[in-house]
Every structure is written in C-alpha cells, then in structure tokens.
Amino acid sequence: MATLDAGRLRFGEFVTRWLAGRSVEARTAERTESMLQAQQLPQWADWTLTRIDHLAVQEWVSKLGRTLAPSTTAKHLGMLSMIMQTAIRARLIRVNPCEGVRVPRNRTGEARPATISRAAFFGRLLPAVPAEHRGIVCAAAGAGLRWGECAGLPWDAVDLGRGLLHVAQVAVETHGGIVLRAYPESRAGVRAVPMPPFLVDELRHRRGAGSPDCRALVFADRDGGPQRRSNFRRRVWLPSLVRAGLLGRVAEVAPGRWLATWPDRDGRERPAEFTMEAEAVAHAAASAVGGLRFHDLRHSYITWLVTDGVPVNVVRRVAGHEEASTTLDRYTHTPEDYADRVRLTFADDSLTFRPSPRPVDPGYMASPGPEEDRERDDPRRGETGVVGRFGSGGVEPNRLSGYGGCNRRGSASHDT
C-alpha cells in the first residue's frame, strides 16, 4: 500500500481487515468485538492511523480511567496497542503510539479479590447451598477448578479410587450457546488435581451406586448439558450467600414476617419485609451489590495452599498456572493475622546465648595477675560478655526449627 493510502486509511477500516485476519476462539472473538464496540471504535473509528499519536492515546486512556477500573482500562489499551502493532508490521505506521502510555491508578475504587476462610466455608456457606449443587461448589473450593472446568467436567475425568480429578475438557459460553472444548486455554491447564476427602465424599454421593456414562457431565443441568454460569449465579449462588449471611441477611422478626437486608451500590444497608422466607432471600439476592464470586472459591483454595506452606511450584501445577509469578501475584494476599504468623515463626528462638569456656593450656595453671584482669575486663576491649558470646567458638547457633511456622496455625485467610 502506498504511503498516501496509508495516511488516508481510517482506524475503523483497518480494524475490519485486522478482524478478518484473526483466528481465535469464539469466546475470544466475542470479547474482542464487545471491547471494540464499547470504547475503541467510538473513539478512533474515523481517525486516520497516522493521526493517532502518543498524546491522543494518553488522553483517551486517562479519560477511560475516570470511569473504568484500572484493569479494564489496561485491557482496552492493550487491544489498541495490538492493533497498532499490526499496522506497523503492515508498514502503515512507523511507531506504536501506545508505547509508554500510563494507565491511571484508582486504588480506592479498585476491587480486590475476595477470599473466605475454611471455617466460614464449611460452617456457613456450604450448609446454605442446596444439596444438589454442593458438588460443584466443593469442586471449586476443594480442587481450585474454574467455572468452565467445573461445568465441562465429565465422569471419566474423576478417579474416586485414587482421589484425582483430571482437568482437560472445559465448557465455553458464547452468545450462540455453550460448547465443550477438549482443551483448556493453556497447556498448563491440563492437569491432575488431588481431591481432599470432603470432595471425594461429595462426588461419591453424587454418583450414587450406579456407574454413569463416562462421557456424561458431573454437574450437568436438567437436560444433561453444561450449566450456564449466569443461571447458576442467579438461582443458586447469590441466594446461598444471602442464606449464609455473607451477602446481606434474612431473619424472622415475627411469625410470618421476614426482614431482608442487603447492601446497595453505595454500601448502605437496605431493608424490606416479606411474608415468606423464600421471597425475602430472592429479593435480597437480586438487589444486593457485591459479595463473594464463585471464582473467589478458586482464589481461596490457592490462598489456603500457599498460606499452609505448600511449595509454590506445587500450587502452580495444581492450579494450572504457566508461571509461578501468577500464583503469587494474583491469587495470594496478606492474611489479617500476618503479624502473629511472623512472630510465631521465631517463637522457639532466643537471643540468650550460653558462653563457651575459653580454651586453657593444660600446662598453664597460673592465675591471671592484676594487669591481665584489668585488661580482660576493660569495656573498651568489648571482651566481657562479648567474646564469650560472639567470639570465635563462643556463639551457640540459633535453632530455626520453627521456620515455616505458618503450618502450625492451620487457618488461612480471613472472612469476607
């Protein structure tokens, strides 16, 4: 393409060609189209490629940062950068105007991943989940499976005898429906995950005495197909959080009178009364803002492992991460009792040292004279109470037998 044509080529026209040349999964294509329609094309569609410069991109990103989360803003910048990089390879522009653009940080409004403690999970959340749906909740919290891995899990991937889950097939939701894909997003996603006893028991109970079709889904919907995430969230997950008191609460205030309270978008508590408990739970679940996400069970699972001292390379493997840095940076956090854990690490150690006796020549038995006494005790020499403690051969080694003391405490993360 001639230089003159390149100068006149508009961003919207180039994006059409860019999309035509891509070969991606259906879900990725849908996300790309959604982002283009939401922010990219409204801003840049009529701009020529050569007109889009660094200052224009920085101004656009700063504007996005005032209304969008930093992570979302970064995704839009990343997509624009990818498009412009393709334009460079096509020799339409010389430099990428996205290089060096800074994403504004809005730390006060940036959501943090949530976790739930094991005590709250077993004592509050799990009992509030309907019995027929406890298996999929246990798979997320007991094996760290993502939603698509749970929804696409077949029975032939479950080895109850050895206590292993083999993760490979995943369910992918698109606008056209749900498809089963025989491979995860990355090579590391194919893995065998050891199951804790509570998950083995739950899956054994779910399977029953018979032998299901090995290709049948473990957590299928009523028609035998994969469950849709949005339906599960609305019908099962949010009402369970309300019943557990983890997203608002419902209480009987008088016979036939149920009070539901829930947080609104501003964090204020909203109340309403109902004549039936089910109505109160449904209203609070539909109206509440925030709360634990299903994916936060995976986050909690990984946090529990790391906090209990499981080596990061092992956690990375069972979690299906390609890099250990992902495990540490994205799925771990500082627990509320971190100060106690640090102190407990050194609980068995002491700075009181026992001095070792100074070596004495067996042939020399004379007592030291006054001059030698004064010289030995002279504080400027630092020998009284120093050589005996820190001199050569005079230090008792510290016993760090308590290193890794986080394992002693057992409990991991805090309630959310």
CSV table of C-alpha atoms in Angstrom, one decimal:
chain,number,residue,atom,x,y,z
A,1,MET,CA,0.0,0.0,0.0
A,2,ALA,CA,1.3,3.4,-0.9
A,3,THR,CA,2.3,5.9,1.7
A,4,LEU,CA,-0.5,8.2,0.6
A,5,ASP,CA,-3.1,5.4,1.0
A,6,ALA,CA,-1.7,4.6,4.4
A,7,GLY,CA,-2.1,8.2,5.5
A,8,ARG,CA,-5.8,8.2,4.5
A,9,LEU,CA,-6.6,4.7,5.9
A,10,ARG,CA,-9.0,5.1,8.8
A,11,PHE,CA,-8.8,3.1,12.0
A,12,GLY,CA,-12.3,1.6,11.6
A,13,GLU,CA,-11.4,0.3,8.1
A,14,PHE,CA,-8.1,-1.2,9.3
A,15,VAL,CA,-9.9,-2.9,12.2
A,16,THR,CA,-12.2,-4.6,9.7
A,17,ARG,CA,-9.2,-6.1,7.9
A,18,TRP,CA,-7.5,-6.9,11.3
A,19,LEU,CA,-10.5,-8.9,12.4
A,20,ALA,CA,-10.7,-10.8,9.1
A,21,GLY,CA,-7.1,-12.0,9.5
A,22,ARG,CA,-7.5,-13.3,13.1
A,23,SER,CA,-8.0,-17.0,14.0
A,24,VAL,CA,-9.2,-17.1,17.6
A,25,GLU,CA,-11.7,-19.0,19.8
A,26,ALA,CA,-15.4,-18.0,19.5
A,27,ARG,CA,-15.4,-16.6,23.1
A,28,THR,CA,-12.3,-14.5,22.4
A,29,ALA,CA,-13.8,-13.1,19.2
A,30,GLU,CA,-16.9,-12.1,21.2
A,31,ARG,CA,-14.9,-10.3,23.8
A,32,THR,CA,-12.9,-8.5,21.2
A,33,GLU,CA,-16.0,-7.4,19.4
A,34,SER,CA,-17.5,-6.2,22.6
A,35,MET,CA,-14.5,-4.1,23.5
A,36,LEU,CA,-14.3,-2.6,20.1
A,37,GLN,CA,-17.9,-1.5,20.1
A,38,ALA,CA,-17.7,-0.2,23.7
A,39,GLN,CA,-14.6,2.0,23.6
A,40,GLN,CA,-12.3,1.6,20.6
A,41,LEU,CA,-14.5,2.4,17.6
A,42,PRO,CA,-16.5,5.2,19.2
A,43,GLN,CA,-13.2,7.0,19.8
A,44,TRP,CA,-10.9,6.1,16.9
A,45,ALA,CA,-13.1,4.8,14.0
A,46,ASP,CA,-12.9,8.0,11.9
A,47,TRP,CA,-9.3,8.8,12.8
A,48,THR,CA,-6.6,8.0,10.2
A,49,LEU,CA,-3.9,5.7,11.5
A,50,THR,CA,-1.2,8.3,11.1
A,51,ARG,CA,-3.2,10.9,13.2
A,52,ILE,CA,-3.3,8.6,16.3
A,53,ASP,CA,-0.3,9.8,18.3
A,54,HIS,CA,1.0,9.2,21.8
A,55,LEU,CA,-0.6,12.3,23.3
A,56,ALA,CA,-4.0,11.4,21.9
A,57,VAL,CA,-3.8,7.8,23.3
A,58,GLN,CA,-2.7,9.1,26.7
A,59,GLU,CA,-5.6,11.5,26.8
A,60,TRP,CA,-8.0,8.7,25.9
A,61,VAL,CA,-6.6,6.3,28.5
A,62,SER,CA,-6.8,9.0,31.2
A,63,LYS,CA,-10.4,9.6,30.3
A,64,LEU,CA,-11.2,5.9,30.5
A,65,GLY,CA,-9.5,5.7,33.9
A,66,ARG,CA,-12.0,8.1,35.4
A,67,THR,CA,-14.9,5.7,34.9
A,68,LEU,CA,-13.4,2.3,34.4
A,69,ALA,CA,-11.4,0.1,36.7
A,70,PRO,CA,-7.6,0.2,36.1
A,71,SER,CA,-7.6,-3.5,34.9
A,72,THR,CA,-10.4,-2.8,32.4
A,73,THR,CA,-8.6,0.4,31.2
A,74,ALA,CA,-5.4,-1.6,30.7
A,75,LYS,CA,-7.2,-4.2,28.6
A,76,HIS,CA,-8.5,-1.5,26.3
A,77,LEU,CA,-5.0,0.0,26.0
A,78,GLY,CA,-3.6,-3.5,25.3
A,79,MET,CA,-6.1,-4.1,22.5
A,80,LEU,CA,-5.3,-0.8,20.8
A,81,SER,CA,-1.6,-1.5,21.1
A,82,MET,CA,-2.1,-4.9,19.5
A,83,ILE,CA,-4.0,-3.3,16.6
A,84,MET,CA,-1.4,-0.6,16.1
A,85,GLN,CA,1.5,-3.1,16.3
A,86,THR,CA,-0.2,-5.0,13.4
A,87,ALA,CA,-0.3,-1.7,11.5
A,88,ILE,CA,3.5,-1.4,12.0
A,89,ARG,CA,4.0,-4.9,10.6
A,90,ALA,CA,1.9,-3.9,7.6
A,91,ARG,CA,4.2,-0.9,7.1
A,92,LEU,CA,1.3,1.6,7.6
A,93,ILE,CA,2.8,3.4,10.5
A,94,ARG,CA,6.3,3.6,11.9
A,95,VAL,CA,5.9,3.7,15.7
A,96,ASN,CA,3.3,2.4,18.1
A,97,PRO,CA,1.6,5.4,19.8
A,98,CYS,CA,0.6,3.2,22.8
A,99,GLU,CA,4.2,2.7,23.9
A,100,GLY,CA,4.9,4.5,27.2
A,101,VAL,CA,1.2,5.3,27.8
A,102,ARG,CA,0.5,5.1,31.6
A,103,VAL,CA,-2.8,3.7,33.0
A,104,PRO,CA,-4.1,5.8,35.9
A,105,ARG,CA,-4.4,4.0,39.2
A,106,ASN,CA,-7.6,4.4,41.2
A,107,ARG,CA,-6.6,2.4,44.3
A,108,THR,CA,-9.6,3.4,46.3
A,109,GLY,CA,-12.0,2.1,43.8
A,110,GLU,CA,-10.1,-1.0,42.6
A,111,ALA,CA,-11.8,-4.2,43.7
A,112,ARG,CA,-9.7,-6.7,45.5
A,113,PRO,CA,-10.1,-10.4,45.0
A,114,ALA,CA,-12.2,-11.8,47.9
A,115,THR,CA,-11.5,-14.9,50.0
A,116,ILE,CA,-13.4,-17.0,52.5
A,117,SER,CA,-11.8,-18.8,55.4
A,118,ARG,CA,-12.2,-22.6,55.7
A,119,ALA,CA,-14.2,-22.2,58.9
A,120,ALA,CA,-16.7,-19.9,57.1
A,121,PHE,CA,-16.8,-22.1,54.0
A,122,PHE,CA,-17.7,-25.3,55.9
A,123,GLY,CA,-19.6,-23.7,58.7
A,124,ARG,CA,-21.7,-21.1,56.9
A,125,LEU,CA,-21.6,-21.2,53.1
A,126,LEU,CA,-21.6,-24.9,52.3
A,127,PRO,CA,-24.7,-25.7,54.5
A,128,ALA,CA,-26.6,-22.8,52.8
A,129,VAL,CA,-26.0,-24.3,49.3
A,130,PRO,CA,-28.8,-26.6,48.1
A,131,ALA,CA,-27.7,-30.3,48.4
A,132,GLU,CA,-27.9,-30.9,44.7
A,133,HIS,CA,-25.4,-28.1,44.0
A,134,ARG,CA,-22.9,-28.7,46.8
A,135,GLY,CA,-20.7,-30.8,44.5
A,136,ILE,CA,-19.8,-28.0,42.1
A,137,VAL,CA,-19.1,-25.6,45.0
A,138,CYS,CA,-16.8,-28.3,46.6
A,139,ALA,CA,-15.0,-28.7,43.3
A,140,ALA,CA,-14.1,-25.0,43.2
A,141,ALA,CA,-13.1,-24.8,46.8
A,142,GLY,CA,-11.5,-28.3,47.1
A,143,ALA,CA,-9.7,-28.5,43.8
A,144,GLY,CA,-9.5,-24.9,42.6
A,145,LEU,CA,-11.4,-25.6,39.4
A,146,ARG,CA,-12.6,-22.6,37.3
A,147,TRP,CA,-16.2,-22.4,36.3
A,148,GLY,CA,-15.7,-23.7,32.8
A,149,GLU,CA,-13.6,-26.6,34.2
A,150,CYS,CA,-16.4,-27.5,36.6
A,151,ALA,CA,-19.2,-27.1,34.1
A,152,GLY,CA,-17.3,-29.3,31.5
A,153,LEU,CA,-16.1,-32.0,33.9
A,154,PRO,CA,-17.0,-35.5,32.6
A,155,TRP,CA,-17.2,-38.6,34.8
A,156,ASP,CA,-14.3,-40.3,33.1
A,157,ALA,CA,-12.1,-37.5,34.4
A,158,VAL,CA,-13.0,-38.4,38.0
A,159,ASP,CA,-10.9,-41.1,39.7
A,160,LEU,CA,-12.5,-41.6,43.1
A,161,GLY,CA,-10.3,-44.5,44.0
A,162,ARG,CA,-7.1,-42.5,43.7
A,163,GLY,CA,-8.7,-39.2,44.7
A,164,LEU,CA,-7.8,-37.4,41.5
A,165,LEU,CA,-9.5,-35.0,39.1
A,166,HIS,CA,-8.1,-34.9,35.5
A,167,VAL,CA,-8.8,-31.4,34.0
A,168,ALA,CA,-8.9,-31.1,30.3
A,169,GLN,CA,-12.4,-30.6,28.9
A,170,VAL,CA,-13.9,-27.2,29.6
A,171,ALA,CA,-17.3,-25.6,28.9
A,172,VAL,CA,-17.1,-22.3,27.0
A,173,GLU,CA,-20.1,-20.0,26.9
A,174,THR,CA,-20.8,-17.9,23.8
A,175,HIS,CA,-23.8,-15.9,22.6
A,176,GLY,CA,-24.8,-18.9,20.5
A,177,GLY,CA,-24.8,-21.3,23.4
A,178,ILE,CA,-22.3,-23.4,25.4
A,179,VAL,CA,-19.7,-25.6,23.7
A,180,LEU,CA,-17.5,-28.3,25.1
A,181,ARG,CA,-13.8,-27.8,24.3
A,182,ALA,CA,-11.4,-30.7,24.6
A,183,TYR,CA,-8.6,-28.5,25.8
A,184,PRO,CA,-8.2,-25.6,28.3
A,185,GLU,CA,-6.8,-22.1,27.5
A,186,SER,CA,-3.2,-23.0,28.1
A,187,ARG,CA,-1.1,-26.1,28.2
A,188,ALA,CA,-0.6,-25.8,31.9
A,189,GLY,CA,-4.4,-26.1,32.3
A,190,VAL,CA,-4.2,-29.8,31.5
A,191,ARG,CA,-3.5,-31.3,34.9
A,192,ALA,CA,-4.3,-33.8,37.6
A,193,VAL,CA,-5.6,-32.3,40.9
A,194,PRO,CA,-5.6,-34.3,44.1
A,195,MET,CA,-9.0,-34.2,45.8
A,196,PRO,CA,-9.5,-33.7,49.6
A,197,PRO,CA,-11.7,-36.2,51.4
A,198,PHE,CA,-14.7,-33.9,51.5
A,199,LEU,CA,-14.7,-33.6,47.7
A,200,VAL,CA,-14.3,-37.3,47.2
A,201,ASP,CA,-17.2,-38.0,49.6
A,202,GLU,CA,-19.4,-35.4,47.8
A,203,LEU,CA,-18.7,-36.8,44.3
A,204,ARG,CA,-19.2,-40.4,45.5
A,205,HIS,CA,-22.6,-39.4,46.9
A,206,ARG,CA,-23.5,-37.6,43.7
A,207,ARG,CA,-22.5,-40.6,41.5
A,208,GLY,CA,-24.6,-43.0,43.6
A,209,ALA,CA,-24.4,-46.7,43.5
A,210,GLY,CA,-24.6,-47.0,39.7
A,211,SER,CA,-22.0,-46.3,37.0
A,212,PRO,CA,-22.8,-43.2,35.0
A,213,ASP,CA,-21.9,-42.8,31.3
A,214,CYS,CA,-18.2,-41.9,31.4
A,215,ARG,CA,-18.9,-39.1,28.9
A,216,ALA,CA,-21.8,-37.6,31.0
A,217,LEU,CA,-21.1,-34.3,32.8
A,218,VAL,CA,-20.7,-34.5,36.5
A,219,PHE,CA,-22.5,-31.2,37.1
A,220,ALA,CA,-25.0,-31.3,34.2
A,221,ASP,CA,-28.2,-29.3,34.0
A,222,ARG,CA,-31.6,-31.0,33.8
A,223,ASP,CA,-31.2,-31.6,30.1
A,224,GLY,CA,-27.8,-33.2,30.6
A,225,GLY,CA,-25.9,-30.3,29.1
A,226,PRO,CA,-23.4,-27.9,30.8
A,227,GLN,CA,-24.9,-25.4,33.2
A,228,ARG,CA,-24.9,-21.7,32.3
A,229,ARG,CA,-22.9,-19.5,34.7
A,230,SER,CA,-25.5,-16.7,34.8
A,231,ASN,CA,-28.3,-19.1,35.7
A,232,PHE,CA,-26.3,-20.7,38.4
A,233,ARG,CA,-25.3,-17.3,39.8
A,234,ARG,CA,-28.9,-16.0,39.9
A,235,ARG,CA,-30.7,-19.2,41.1
A,236,VAL,CA,-28.2,-20.8,43.3
A,237,TRP,CA,-25.1,-18.8,44.2
A,238,LEU,CA,-26.5,-15.4,45.3
A,239,PRO,CA,-29.4,-16.9,47.3
A,240,SER,CA,-26.9,-19.2,49.1
A,241,LEU,CA,-24.7,-16.2,50.0
A,242,VAL,CA,-27.8,-14.5,51.5
A,243,ARG,CA,-28.8,-17.6,53.5
A,244,ALA,CA,-25.3,-17.9,54.8
A,245,GLY,CA,-25.2,-14.2,55.9
A,246,LEU,CA,-22.4,-13.4,53.5
A,247,LEU,CA,-24.4,-11.0,51.3
A,248,GLY,CA,-26.9,-9.2,53.4
A,249,ARG,CA,-29.1,-11.4,55.7
A,250,VAL,CA,-32.7,-12.6,56.2
A,251,ALA,CA,-34.2,-13.0,59.7
A,252,GLU,CA,-37.6,-13.9,61.0
A,253,VAL,CA,-38.7,-10.9,63.1
A,254,ALA,CA,-42.2,-12.2,64.0
A,255,PRO,CA,-44.4,-15.1,62.9
A,256,GLY,CA,-45.0,-14.7,59.2
A,257,ARG,CA,-42.7,-11.7,58.9
A,258,TRP,CA,-39.2,-11.9,57.4
A,259,LEU,CA,-36.8,-9.0,57.3
A,260,ALA,CA,-34.4,-8.9,54.4
A,261,THR,CA,-31.4,-6.5,54.4
A,262,TRP,CA,-28.8,-6.1,51.7
A,263,PRO,CA,-26.0,-3.7,50.6
A,264,ASP,CA,-26.7,-1.3,47.8
A,265,ARG,CA,-24.2,0.2,45.3
A,266,ASP,CA,-23.1,2.8,47.9
A,267,GLY,CA,-22.6,0.3,50.6
A,268,ARG,CA,-25.7,1.3,52.5
A,269,GLU,CA,-28.0,-1.3,54.0
A,270,ARG,CA,-31.5,-1.5,52.5
A,271,PRO,CA,-34.3,-3.3,54.4
A,272,ALA,CA,-37.7,-4.8,53.3
A,273,GLU,CA,-40.2,-7.2,55.0
A,274,PHE,CA,-41.8,-10.2,53.4
A,275,THR,CA,-44.3,-12.9,54.5
A,276,MET,CA,-42.2,-15.8,53.2
A,277,GLU,CA,-38.5,-16.6,53.8
A,278,ALA,CA,-38.0,-17.6,50.2
A,279,GLU,CA,-39.3,-14.3,48.9
A,280,ALA,CA,-37.0,-12.4,51.3
A,281,VAL,CA,-34.0,-14.4,50.2
A,282,ALA,CA,-34.8,-14.0,46.5
A,283,HIS,CA,-35.3,-10.2,46.8
A,284,ALA,CA,-32.1,-9.7,48.8
A,285,ALA,CA,-30.1,-11.9,46.3
A,286,ALA,CA,-31.5,-9.9,43.3
A,287,SER,CA,-31.0,-6.5,44.9
A,288,ALA,CA,-27.6,-6.8,46.7
A,289,VAL,CA,-24.5,-5.4,45.2
A,290,GLY,CA,-21.1,-7.1,45.7
A,291,GLY,CA,-20.5,-10.3,47.5
A,292,LEU,CA,-18.2,-13.3,47.0
A,293,ARG,CA,-17.9,-14.6,43.5
A,294,PHE,CA,-17.9,-18.3,42.5
A,295,HIS,CA,-14.4,-17.7,41.1
A,296,ASP,CA,-13.3,-16.5,44.6
A,297,LEU,CA,-13.6,-20.1,45.8
A,298,ARG,CA,-10.6,-20.9,43.5
A,299,HIS,CA,-8.8,-17.9,44.8
A,300,SER,CA,-9.5,-19.0,48.4
A,301,TYR,CA,-8.3,-22.6,47.5
A,302,ILE,CA,-4.9,-21.3,46.2
A,303,THR,CA,-4.5,-18.9,49.1
A,304,TRP,CA,-5.2,-21.7,51.6
A,305,LEU,CA,-2.4,-23.9,50.0
A,306,VAL,CA,0.2,-21.1,49.9
A,307,THR,CA,-0.6,-19.9,53.4
A,308,ASP,CA,-0.3,-23.5,54.7
A,309,GLY,CA,3.2,-23.8,53.3
A,310,VAL,CA,2.6,-25.9,50.1
A,311,PRO,CA,5.5,-25.1,47.8
A,312,VAL,CA,4.6,-22.5,45.2
A,313,ASN,CA,5.7,-24.8,42.3
A,314,VAL,CA,3.3,-27.4,43.5
A,315,VAL,CA,0.5,-24.9,43.9
A,316,ARG,CA,1.2,-23.6,40.4
A,317,ARG,CA,0.9,-27.1,39.0
A,318,VAL,CA,-2.4,-28.0,40.6
A,319,ALA,CA,-3.8,-24.5,39.8
A,320,GLY,CA,-2.9,-24.8,36.1
A,321,HIS,CA,-0.8,-21.7,36.0
A,322,GLU,CA,2.0,-21.4,33.5
A,323,GLU,CA,4.1,-19.1,35.7
A,324,ALA,CA,4.7,-19.3,39.4
A,325,SER,CA,4.6,-15.5,39.5
A,326,THR,CA,0.9,-15.7,38.5
A,327,THR,CA,0.3,-17.8,41.6
A,328,LEU,CA,2.0,-15.4,43.9
A,329,ASP,CA,0.9,-12.1,42.4
A,330,ARG,CA,-2.7,-12.8,41.6
A,331,TYR,CA,-4.0,-15.4,44.0
A,332,THR,CA,-2.3,-14.7,47.3
A,333,HIS,CA,-2.7,-12.0,49.8
A,334,THR,CA,-1.6,-11.0,53.2
A,335,PRO,CA,-3.8,-12.6,55.9
A,336,GLU,CA,-5.2,-10.4,58.7
A,337,ASP,CA,-3.1,-12.4,61.3
A,338,TYR,CA,0.1,-11.9,59.4
A,339,ALA,CA,1.8,-10.3,62.4
A,340,ASP,CA,1.1,-13.3,64.6
A,341,ARG,CA,2.3,-15.6,61.9
A,342,VAL,CA,5.6,-13.8,61.6
A,343,ARG,CA,6.2,-13.8,65.4
A,344,LEU,CA,5.2,-17.5,65.6
A,345,THR,CA,8.0,-18.3,63.1
A,346,PHE,CA,10.6,-17.3,65.7
A,347,ALA,CA,8.6,-18.4,68.8
A,348,ASP,CA,11.2,-21.1,69.7
A,349,ASP,CA,14.2,-19.0,69.2
A,350,SER,CA,16.1,-17.0,71.9
A,351,LEU,CA,18.8,-14.4,71.9
A,352,THR,CA,20.2,-15.6,75.2
A,353,PHE,CA,23.4,-17.4,74.4
A,354,ARG,CA,25.5,-19.5,76.7
A,355,PRO,CA,29.2,-18.6,76.6
A,356,SER,CA,31.6,-21.4,75.8
A,357,PRO,CA,34.5,-21.8,78.1
A,358,ARG,CA,37.8,-20.3,76.9
A,359,PRO,CA,40.4,-23.0,75.9
A,360,VAL,CA,43.0,-23.4,78.6
A,361,ASP,CA,46.5,-24.8,78.2
A,362,PRO,CA,46.7,-27.8,80.4
A,363,GLY,CA,50.3,-26.9,81.3
A,364,TYR,CA,49.5,-23.4,82.4
A,365,MET,CA,47.7,-23.3,85.7
A,366,ALA,CA,48.8,-19.8,87.0
A,367,SER,CA,46.1,-17.3,87.9
A,368,PRO,CA,46.0,-14.1,86.0
A,369,GLY,CA,47.6,-11.1,87.5
A,370,PRO,CA,46.1,-7.7,88.2
A,371,GLU,CA,47.1,-6.2,84.9
A,372,GLU,CA,45.7,-9.1,83.0
A,373,ASP,CA,42.5,-8.9,85.0
A,374,ARG,CA,42.1,-5.2,84.2
A,375,GLU,CA,42.9,-5.7,80.6
A,376,ARG,CA,40.4,-8.5,80.2
A,377,ASP,CA,37.6,-6.6,81.9
A,378,ASP,CA,38.3,-3.3,80.1
A,379,PRO,CA,34.9,-2.5,78.4
A,380,ARG,CA,36.7,-0.7,75.6
A,381,ARG,CA,38.0,-4.1,74.5
A,382,GLY,CA,34.5,-5.5,74.5
A,383,GLU,CA,35.6,-8.8,75.8
A,384,THR,CA,33.5,-9.1,79.0
A,385,GLY,CA,30.2,-10.7,77.8
A,386,VAL,CA,31.3,-10.3,74.2
A,387,VAL,CA,34.0,-12.8,73.3
A,388,GLY,CA,32.2,-15.4,75.4
A,389,ARG,CA,29.0,-14.7,73.3
A,390,PHE,CA,30.1,-13.7,69.8
A,391,GLY,CA,33.8,-14.5,69.6
A,392,SER,CA,35.2,-17.4,67.7
A,393,GLY,CA,33.8,-20.6,69.0
A,394,GLY,CA,31.7,-18.7,71.6
A,395,VAL,CA,28.3,-18.4,69.8
A,396,GLU,CA,25.6,-21.0,70.3
A,397,PRO,CA,23.9,-21.5,66.9
A,398,ASN,CA,20.3,-20.3,66.6
A,399,ARG,CA,17.9,-23.1,66.2
A,400,LEU,CA,15.4,-22.2,63.5
A,401,SER,CA,13.4,-25.3,64.0
A,402,GLY,CA,10.2,-23.2,63.8
A,403,TYR,CA,10.8,-21.9,60.4
A,404,GLY,CA,7.8,-22.2,58.3
A,405,GLY,CA,5.7,-21.8,61.4
A,406,CYS,CA,2.6,-20.9,59.3
A,407,ASN,CA,1.9,-24.6,59.2
A,408,ARG,CA,1.3,-24.7,62.9
A,409,ARG,CA,-1.6,-22.4,62.8
A,410,GLY,CA,-3.6,-24.1,60.1
A,411,SER,CA,-6.2,-21.4,59.4
A,412,ALA,CA,-5.6,-19.4,56.2
A,413,SER,CA,-7.4,-16.4,55.0
A,414,HIS,CA,-10.0,-14.1,56.5
A,415,ASP,CA,-13.7,-13.9,56.1
A,416,THR,CA,-15.1,-11.6,53.5
